[in-house]
mmCIF file of C-alpha atoms and ligand atoms in Angstrom:
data_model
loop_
_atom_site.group_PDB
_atom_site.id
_atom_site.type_symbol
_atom_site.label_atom_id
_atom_site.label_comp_id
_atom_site.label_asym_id
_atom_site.label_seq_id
_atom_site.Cartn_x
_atom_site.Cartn_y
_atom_site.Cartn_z
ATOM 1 C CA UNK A 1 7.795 8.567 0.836
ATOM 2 C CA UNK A 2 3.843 8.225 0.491
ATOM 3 C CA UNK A 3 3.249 10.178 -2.428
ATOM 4 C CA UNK A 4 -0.174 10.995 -4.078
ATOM 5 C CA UNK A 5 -0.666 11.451 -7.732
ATOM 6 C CA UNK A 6 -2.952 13.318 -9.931
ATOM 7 C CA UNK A 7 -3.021 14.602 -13.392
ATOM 8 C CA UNK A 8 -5.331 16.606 -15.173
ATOM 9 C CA UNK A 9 -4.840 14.832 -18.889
ATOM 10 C CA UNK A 10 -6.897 11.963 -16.993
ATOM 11 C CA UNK A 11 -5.861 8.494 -15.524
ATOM 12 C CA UNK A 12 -4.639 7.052 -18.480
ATOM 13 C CA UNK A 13 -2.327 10.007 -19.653
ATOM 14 C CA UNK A 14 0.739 8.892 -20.652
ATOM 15 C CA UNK A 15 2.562 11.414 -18.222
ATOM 16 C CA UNK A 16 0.929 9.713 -15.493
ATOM 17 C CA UNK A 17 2.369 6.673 -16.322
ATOM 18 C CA UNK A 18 5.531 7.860 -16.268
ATOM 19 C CA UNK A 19 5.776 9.665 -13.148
ATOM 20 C CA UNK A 20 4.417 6.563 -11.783
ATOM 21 C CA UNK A 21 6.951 4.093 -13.500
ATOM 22 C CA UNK A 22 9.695 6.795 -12.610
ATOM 23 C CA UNK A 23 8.690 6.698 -8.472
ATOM 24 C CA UNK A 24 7.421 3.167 -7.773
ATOM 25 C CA UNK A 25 10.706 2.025 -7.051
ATOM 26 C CA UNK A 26 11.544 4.171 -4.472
ATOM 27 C CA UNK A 27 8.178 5.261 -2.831
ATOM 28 C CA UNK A 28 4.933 4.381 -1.943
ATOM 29 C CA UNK A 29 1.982 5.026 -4.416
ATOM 30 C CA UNK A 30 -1.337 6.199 -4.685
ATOM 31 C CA UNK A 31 -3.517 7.744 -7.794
ATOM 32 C CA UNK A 32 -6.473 9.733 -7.826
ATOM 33 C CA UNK A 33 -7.130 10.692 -11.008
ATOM 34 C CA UNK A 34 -10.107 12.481 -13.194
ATOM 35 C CA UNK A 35 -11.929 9.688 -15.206
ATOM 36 C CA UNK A 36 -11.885 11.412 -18.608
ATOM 37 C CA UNK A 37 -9.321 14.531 -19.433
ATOM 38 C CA UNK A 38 -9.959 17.711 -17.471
ATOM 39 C CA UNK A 39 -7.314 19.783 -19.437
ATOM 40 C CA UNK A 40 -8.443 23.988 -18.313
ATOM 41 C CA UNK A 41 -9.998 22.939 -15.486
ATOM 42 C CA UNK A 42 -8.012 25.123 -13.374
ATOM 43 C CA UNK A 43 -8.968 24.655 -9.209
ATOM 44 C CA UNK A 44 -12.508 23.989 -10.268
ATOM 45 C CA UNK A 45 -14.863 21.773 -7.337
ATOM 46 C CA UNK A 46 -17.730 19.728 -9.032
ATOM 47 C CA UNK A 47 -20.948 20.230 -6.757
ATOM 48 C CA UNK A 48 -23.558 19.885 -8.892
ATOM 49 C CA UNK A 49 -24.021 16.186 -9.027
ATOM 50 C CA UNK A 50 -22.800 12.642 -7.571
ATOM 51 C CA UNK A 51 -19.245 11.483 -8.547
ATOM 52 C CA UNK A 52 -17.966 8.014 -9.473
ATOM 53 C CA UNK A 53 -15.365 6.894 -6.952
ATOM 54 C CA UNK A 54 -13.978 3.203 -8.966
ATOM 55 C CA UNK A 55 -10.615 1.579 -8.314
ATOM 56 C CA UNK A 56 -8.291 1.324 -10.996
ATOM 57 C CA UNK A 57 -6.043 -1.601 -11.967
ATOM 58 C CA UNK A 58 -4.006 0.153 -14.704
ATOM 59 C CA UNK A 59 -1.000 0.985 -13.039
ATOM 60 C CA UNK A 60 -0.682 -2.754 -11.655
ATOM 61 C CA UNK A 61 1.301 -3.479 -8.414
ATOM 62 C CA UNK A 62 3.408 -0.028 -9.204
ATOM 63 C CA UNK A 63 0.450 1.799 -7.072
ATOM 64 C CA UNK A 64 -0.264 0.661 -3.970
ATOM 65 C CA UNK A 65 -3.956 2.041 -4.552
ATOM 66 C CA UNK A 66 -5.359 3.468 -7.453
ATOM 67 C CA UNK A 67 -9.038 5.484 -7.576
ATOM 68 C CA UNK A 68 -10.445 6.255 -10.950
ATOM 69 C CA UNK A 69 -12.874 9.796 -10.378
ATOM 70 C CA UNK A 70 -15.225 11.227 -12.705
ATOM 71 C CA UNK A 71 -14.313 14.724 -11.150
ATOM 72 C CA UNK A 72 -11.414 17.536 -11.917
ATOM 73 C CA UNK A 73 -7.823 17.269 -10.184
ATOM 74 C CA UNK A 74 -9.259 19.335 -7.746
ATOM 75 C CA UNK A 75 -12.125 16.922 -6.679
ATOM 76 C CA UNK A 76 -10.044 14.022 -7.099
ATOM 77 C CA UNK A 77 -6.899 15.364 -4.630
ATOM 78 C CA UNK A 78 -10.041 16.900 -2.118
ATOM 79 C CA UNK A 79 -11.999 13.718 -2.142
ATOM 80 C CA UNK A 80 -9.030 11.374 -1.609
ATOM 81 C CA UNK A 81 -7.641 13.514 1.562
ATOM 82 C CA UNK A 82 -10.895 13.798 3.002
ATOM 83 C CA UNK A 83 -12.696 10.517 2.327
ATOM 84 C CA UNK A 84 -10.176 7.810 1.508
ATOM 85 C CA UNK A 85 -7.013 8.553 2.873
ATOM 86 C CA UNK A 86 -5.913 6.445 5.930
ATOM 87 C CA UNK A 87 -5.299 8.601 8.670
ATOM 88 C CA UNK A 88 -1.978 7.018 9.559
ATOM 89 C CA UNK A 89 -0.947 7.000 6.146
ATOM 90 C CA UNK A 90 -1.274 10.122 5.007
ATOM 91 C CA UNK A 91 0.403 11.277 1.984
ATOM 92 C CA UNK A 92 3.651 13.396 2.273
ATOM 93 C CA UNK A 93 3.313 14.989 -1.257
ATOM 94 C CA UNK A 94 1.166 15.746 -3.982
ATOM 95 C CA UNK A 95 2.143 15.361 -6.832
ATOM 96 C CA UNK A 96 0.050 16.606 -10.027
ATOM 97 C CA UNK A 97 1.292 15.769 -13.802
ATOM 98 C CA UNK A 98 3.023 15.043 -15.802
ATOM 99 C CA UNK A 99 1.322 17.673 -18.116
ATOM 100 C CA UNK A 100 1.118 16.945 -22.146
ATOM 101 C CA UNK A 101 2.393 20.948 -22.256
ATOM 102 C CA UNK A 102 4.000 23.222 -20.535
ATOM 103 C CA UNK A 103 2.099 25.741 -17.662
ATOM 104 C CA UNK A 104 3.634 28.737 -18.034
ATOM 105 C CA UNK A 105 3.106 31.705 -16.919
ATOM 106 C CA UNK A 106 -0.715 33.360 -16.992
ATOM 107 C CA UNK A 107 -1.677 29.837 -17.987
ATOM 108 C CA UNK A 108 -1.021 28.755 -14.408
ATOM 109 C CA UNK A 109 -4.826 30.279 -13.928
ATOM 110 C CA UNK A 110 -6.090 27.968 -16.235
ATOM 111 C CA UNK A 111 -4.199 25.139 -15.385
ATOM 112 C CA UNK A 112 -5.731 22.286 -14.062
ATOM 113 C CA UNK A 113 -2.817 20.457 -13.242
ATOM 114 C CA UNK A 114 -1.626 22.990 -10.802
ATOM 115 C CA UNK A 115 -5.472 23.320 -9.600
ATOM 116 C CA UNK A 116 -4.887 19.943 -8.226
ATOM 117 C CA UNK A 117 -1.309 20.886 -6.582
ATOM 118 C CA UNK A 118 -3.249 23.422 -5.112
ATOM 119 C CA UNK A 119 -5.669 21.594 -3.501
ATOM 120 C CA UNK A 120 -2.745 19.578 -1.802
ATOM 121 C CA UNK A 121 -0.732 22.725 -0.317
ATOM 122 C CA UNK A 122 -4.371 23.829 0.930
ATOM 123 C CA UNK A 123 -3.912 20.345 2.906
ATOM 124 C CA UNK A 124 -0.861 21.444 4.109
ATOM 125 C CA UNK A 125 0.625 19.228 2.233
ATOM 126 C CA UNK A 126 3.940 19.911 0.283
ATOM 127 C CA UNK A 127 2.743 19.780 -3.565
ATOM 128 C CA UNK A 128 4.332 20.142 -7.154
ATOM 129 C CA UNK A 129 2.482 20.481 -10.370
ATOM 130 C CA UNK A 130 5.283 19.038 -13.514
ATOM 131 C CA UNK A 131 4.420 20.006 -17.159
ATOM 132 C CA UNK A 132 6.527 18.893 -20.041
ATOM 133 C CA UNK A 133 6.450 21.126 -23.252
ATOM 134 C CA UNK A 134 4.855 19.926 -25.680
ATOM 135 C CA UNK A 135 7.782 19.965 -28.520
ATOM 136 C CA UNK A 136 9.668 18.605 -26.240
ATOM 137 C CA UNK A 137 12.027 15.696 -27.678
ATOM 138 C CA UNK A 138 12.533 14.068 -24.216
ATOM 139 C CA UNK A 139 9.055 12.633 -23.560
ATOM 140 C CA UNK A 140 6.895 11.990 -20.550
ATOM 141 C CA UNK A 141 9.503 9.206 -19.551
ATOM 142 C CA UNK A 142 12.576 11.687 -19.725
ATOM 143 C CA UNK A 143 10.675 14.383 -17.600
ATOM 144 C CA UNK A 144 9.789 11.522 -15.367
ATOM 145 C CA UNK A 145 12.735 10.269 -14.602
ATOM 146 C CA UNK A 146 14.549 13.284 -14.286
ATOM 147 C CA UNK A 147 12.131 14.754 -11.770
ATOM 148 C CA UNK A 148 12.716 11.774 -9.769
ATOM 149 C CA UNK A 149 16.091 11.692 -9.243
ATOM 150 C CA UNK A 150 15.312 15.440 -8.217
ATOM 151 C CA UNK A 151 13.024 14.756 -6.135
ATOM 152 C CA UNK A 152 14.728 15.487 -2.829
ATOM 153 C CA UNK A 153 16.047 18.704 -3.958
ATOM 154 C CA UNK A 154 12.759 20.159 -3.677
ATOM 155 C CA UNK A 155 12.439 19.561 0.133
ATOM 156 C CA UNK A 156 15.780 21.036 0.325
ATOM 157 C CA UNK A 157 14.705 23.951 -1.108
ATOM 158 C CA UNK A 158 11.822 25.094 1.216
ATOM 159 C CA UNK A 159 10.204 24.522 4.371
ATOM 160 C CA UNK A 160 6.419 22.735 3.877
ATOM 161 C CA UNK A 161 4.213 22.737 3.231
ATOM 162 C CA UNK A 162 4.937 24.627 -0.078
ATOM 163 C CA UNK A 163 3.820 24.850 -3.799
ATOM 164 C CA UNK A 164 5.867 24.380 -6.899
ATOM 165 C CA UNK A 165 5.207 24.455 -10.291
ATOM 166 C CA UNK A 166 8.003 23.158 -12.412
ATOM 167 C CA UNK A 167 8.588 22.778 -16.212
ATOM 168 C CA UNK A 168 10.312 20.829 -18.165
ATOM 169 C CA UNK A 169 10.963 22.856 -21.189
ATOM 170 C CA UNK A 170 11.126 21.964 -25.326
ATOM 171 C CA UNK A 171 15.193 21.266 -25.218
ATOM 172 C CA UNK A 172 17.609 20.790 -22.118
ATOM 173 C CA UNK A 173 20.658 23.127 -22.183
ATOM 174 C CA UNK A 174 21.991 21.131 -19.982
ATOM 175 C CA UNK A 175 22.434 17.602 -18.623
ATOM 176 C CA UNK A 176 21.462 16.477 -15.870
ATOM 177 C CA UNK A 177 19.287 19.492 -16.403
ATOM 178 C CA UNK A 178 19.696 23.115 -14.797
ATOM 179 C CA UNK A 179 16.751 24.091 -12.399
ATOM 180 C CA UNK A 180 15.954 27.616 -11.910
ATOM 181 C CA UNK A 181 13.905 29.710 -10.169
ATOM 182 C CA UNK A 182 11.332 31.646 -11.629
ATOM 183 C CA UNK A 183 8.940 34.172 -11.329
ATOM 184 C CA UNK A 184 5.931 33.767 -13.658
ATOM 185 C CA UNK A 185 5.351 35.165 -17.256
ATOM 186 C CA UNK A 186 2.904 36.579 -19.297
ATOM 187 C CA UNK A 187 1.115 33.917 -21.702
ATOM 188 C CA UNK A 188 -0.694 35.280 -24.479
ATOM 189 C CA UNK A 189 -2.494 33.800 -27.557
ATOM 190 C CA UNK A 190 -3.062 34.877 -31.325
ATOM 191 C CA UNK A 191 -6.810 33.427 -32.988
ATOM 192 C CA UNK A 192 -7.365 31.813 -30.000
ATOM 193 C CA UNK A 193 -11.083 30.713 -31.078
ATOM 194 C CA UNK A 194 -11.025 28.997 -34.463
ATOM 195 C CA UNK A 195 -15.322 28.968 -35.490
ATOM 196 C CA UNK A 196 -16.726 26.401 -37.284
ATOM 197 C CA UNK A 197 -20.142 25.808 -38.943
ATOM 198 C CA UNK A 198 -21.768 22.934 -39.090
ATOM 199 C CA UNK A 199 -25.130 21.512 -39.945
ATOM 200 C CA UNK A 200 -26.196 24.904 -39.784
ATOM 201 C CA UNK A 201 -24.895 25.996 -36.056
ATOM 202 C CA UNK A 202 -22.156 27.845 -35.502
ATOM 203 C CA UNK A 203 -18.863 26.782 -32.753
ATOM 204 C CA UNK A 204 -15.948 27.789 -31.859
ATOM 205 C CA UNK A 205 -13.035 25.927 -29.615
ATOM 206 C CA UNK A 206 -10.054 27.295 -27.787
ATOM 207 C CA UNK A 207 -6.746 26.747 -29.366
ATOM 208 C CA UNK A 208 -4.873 29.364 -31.244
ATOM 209 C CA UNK A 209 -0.683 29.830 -31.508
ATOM 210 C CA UNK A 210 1.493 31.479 -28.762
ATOM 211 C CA UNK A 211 2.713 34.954 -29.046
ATOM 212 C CA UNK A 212 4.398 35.770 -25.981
ATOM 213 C CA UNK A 213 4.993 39.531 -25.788
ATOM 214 C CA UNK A 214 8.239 41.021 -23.192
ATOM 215 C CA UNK A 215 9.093 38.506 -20.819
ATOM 216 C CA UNK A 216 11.922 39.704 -18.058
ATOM 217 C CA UNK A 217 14.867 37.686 -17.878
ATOM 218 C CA UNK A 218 12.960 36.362 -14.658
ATOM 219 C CA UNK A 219 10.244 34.924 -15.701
ATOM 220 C CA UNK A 220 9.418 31.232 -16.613
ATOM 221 C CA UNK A 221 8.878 31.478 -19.815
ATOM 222 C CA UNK A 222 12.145 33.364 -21.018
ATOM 223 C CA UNK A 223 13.929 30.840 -18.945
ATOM 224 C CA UNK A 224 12.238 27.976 -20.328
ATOM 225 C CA UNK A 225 12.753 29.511 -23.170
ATOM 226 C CA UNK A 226 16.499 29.300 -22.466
ATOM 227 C CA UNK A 227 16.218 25.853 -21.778
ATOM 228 C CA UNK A 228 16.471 25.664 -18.147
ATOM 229 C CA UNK A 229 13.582 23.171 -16.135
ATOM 230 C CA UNK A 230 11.409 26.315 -14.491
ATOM 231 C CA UNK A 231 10.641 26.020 -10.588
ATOM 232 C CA UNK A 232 8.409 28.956 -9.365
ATOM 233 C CA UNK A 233 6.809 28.683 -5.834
ATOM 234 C CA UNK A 234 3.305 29.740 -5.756
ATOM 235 C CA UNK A 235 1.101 30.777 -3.049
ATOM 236 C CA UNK A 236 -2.755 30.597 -2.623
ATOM 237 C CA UNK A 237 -3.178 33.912 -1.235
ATOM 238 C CA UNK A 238 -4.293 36.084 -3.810
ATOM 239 C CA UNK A 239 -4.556 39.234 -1.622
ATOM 240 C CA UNK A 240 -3.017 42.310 -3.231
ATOM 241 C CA UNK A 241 -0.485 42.985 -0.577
ATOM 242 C CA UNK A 242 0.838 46.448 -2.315
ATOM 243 C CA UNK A 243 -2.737 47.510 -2.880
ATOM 244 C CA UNK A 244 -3.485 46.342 0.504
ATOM 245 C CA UNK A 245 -0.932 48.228 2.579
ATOM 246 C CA UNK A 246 -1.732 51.597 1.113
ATOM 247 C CA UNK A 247 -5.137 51.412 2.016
ATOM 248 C CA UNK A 248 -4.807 50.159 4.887
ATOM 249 C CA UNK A 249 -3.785 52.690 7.048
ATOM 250 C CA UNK A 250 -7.343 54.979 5.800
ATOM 251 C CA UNK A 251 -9.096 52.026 6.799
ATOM 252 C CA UNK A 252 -7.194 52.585 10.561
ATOM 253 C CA UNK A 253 -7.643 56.220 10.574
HETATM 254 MN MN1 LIG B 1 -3.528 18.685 -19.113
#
C-alpha cells in the first residue's frame, strides 16, 4: 500500500521512526513531516509566511521519498497532496504518529497529530492518527509493530475514506492486544500553567498533571485506562446535529 506519514513530534521523533521501520517492509513509503516539533498544534494552516519544502535522507532507502517542512502536520499532509504528490501515485492512507503520549479524549482538539489525520480524511483519504502513552513500557517500536500487523483490520472495519484515532495505552491487558471501540472522554488538567520569573519578566508554560473526572465505561480514556488499544472514528463535521434538528423545523415554518 502507498502510505503517507506524518507526525507532529517532528521528523526526527522517535515514533516516526518506528512506524516507518515497522511498515517499510511491506508498503510503500513517503514522509512529510514538520521540521521542528509542532506538539498542540491541533489542524492549524500556516499562511503567514513562505515554508521550507527540503528532502530528507534520515529514514534511508526505508522511504521511498522523504520531505522535511517547516510547517504543522496540517501543512505538511496539505502541501504534499496538493503540490508533490504524483497523481498516479497517490497515497492510500495517512498515517499521522506515532505520538510521544496518548490523545485522549478532549485533547483530540488540541492534538496535532490527529490535525494532520484530519487533513488526510478531508482528502478523502482513509487516515489514522496512533499515540502511545507516555508511561507506556512498550515503546514507540512495540506500538509500531503492533499497529502494523493490524493494519488491515482497520479497512475491515469501515468503508473510506474514514478517520481513526487509536491509542496505545500505558500497559496491554492483553497480547496480541485487544482493540476497542470508543467514544471519546473528557480530559482535564490540575495547575496546568506553572509561572516563572525571570530576569524580571514573568512566564508561564502549559503542562500541569491529569485529573480525569467521570468517564463512562465508553469512553477512551476509561478503556485505555483498562488497558485495551482505543479506536474511536471521528468525523470533521462539527455541526450540532441534535441542536440542529430542533431548530430546524422554525427555520421551515
Ligand atoms: Mn506530539
Amino acid at each position: 500500500m502507498r502510505i503517507l506519514l506524518t507526525n507532529d513530534d517532528g521528523i526526527g521523533a522517535p515514533g516516526l521512526a518506528a512506524l516507518v521501520a515497522a511498515l517499510a517492509p511491506r508498503h510503500e513509503l513517503t514522509v512529510a513531516a514538520p521540521a521542528e516539533e509542532q506538539s498542540g498544534m491541533a489542524h492549524a494552516l500556516t499562511v503567514h509566511r513562505e515554508m521550507e519544502v527540503a528532502p530528507y535522507g534520515g529514514f534511508g532507502g526505508a522511504a521511498r521519498e522523504a520531505w522535511r517542512i517547516d510547517g504543522t502536520p496540517t501543512d505538511c499532509v496539505k502541501l504534499y497532496l496538493e503540490a508533490l504528490a504524483p497523481r498516479e501515485a497517490w497515497p492510500e492512507l495517512v498515517l499521522s504518529g506515532v505520538n510521544r503520549g496518548a490523545n485522549l479524549g478532549t485533547d483530540v482538539l488540541y492534538s496535532g497529530t490527529v490535525g494532520g489525520a484530519l487533513e488526510g480524511y478531508l482528502h478523502g483519504l482513509p487516515s489514522i492518527a496512533v499515540s502511545l502513552d507516555a508511561r507506556a513500557v512498550m515503546g514507540f517500536d512495540g506500538a509500531a509493530a503492533r499497529f502494523a500487523r493490524c493494519l488491515s483490520w482497520f479497512f475491515d472495519q469501515a468503508g473510506a475514506p474514514f478517520l481513526f484515532n487509536v491509542n496505545f495505552p500505558a500497559a496491554l491487558r492483553h497480547e496480541p492486544p485487544d482493540f476497542a471501540w470508543a467514544s471519546l472522554g473528557c480530559r482535564d488538567y490540575a495547575n496546568a500553567f506553572g509561572r516563572v520569573e525571570r530576569d524580571g519578566r514573568v512566564y508561564y508554560r502549559v503542562g500541569g498533571e491529569i485529573v480525569d473526572g467521570a468517564n463512562g465505561p465508553g469512553t477512551d480514556i476509561a478503556l485505555a485506562g483498562r488497558g485495551f488499544v482505543t479506536v474511536t472514528p471521528l468525523t470533521a463535521d462539527m455541526t450540532d446535529a441534535a441542536a440542529l434538528s430542533a431548530r430546524g423545523r422554525l427555520a421551515e415554518s
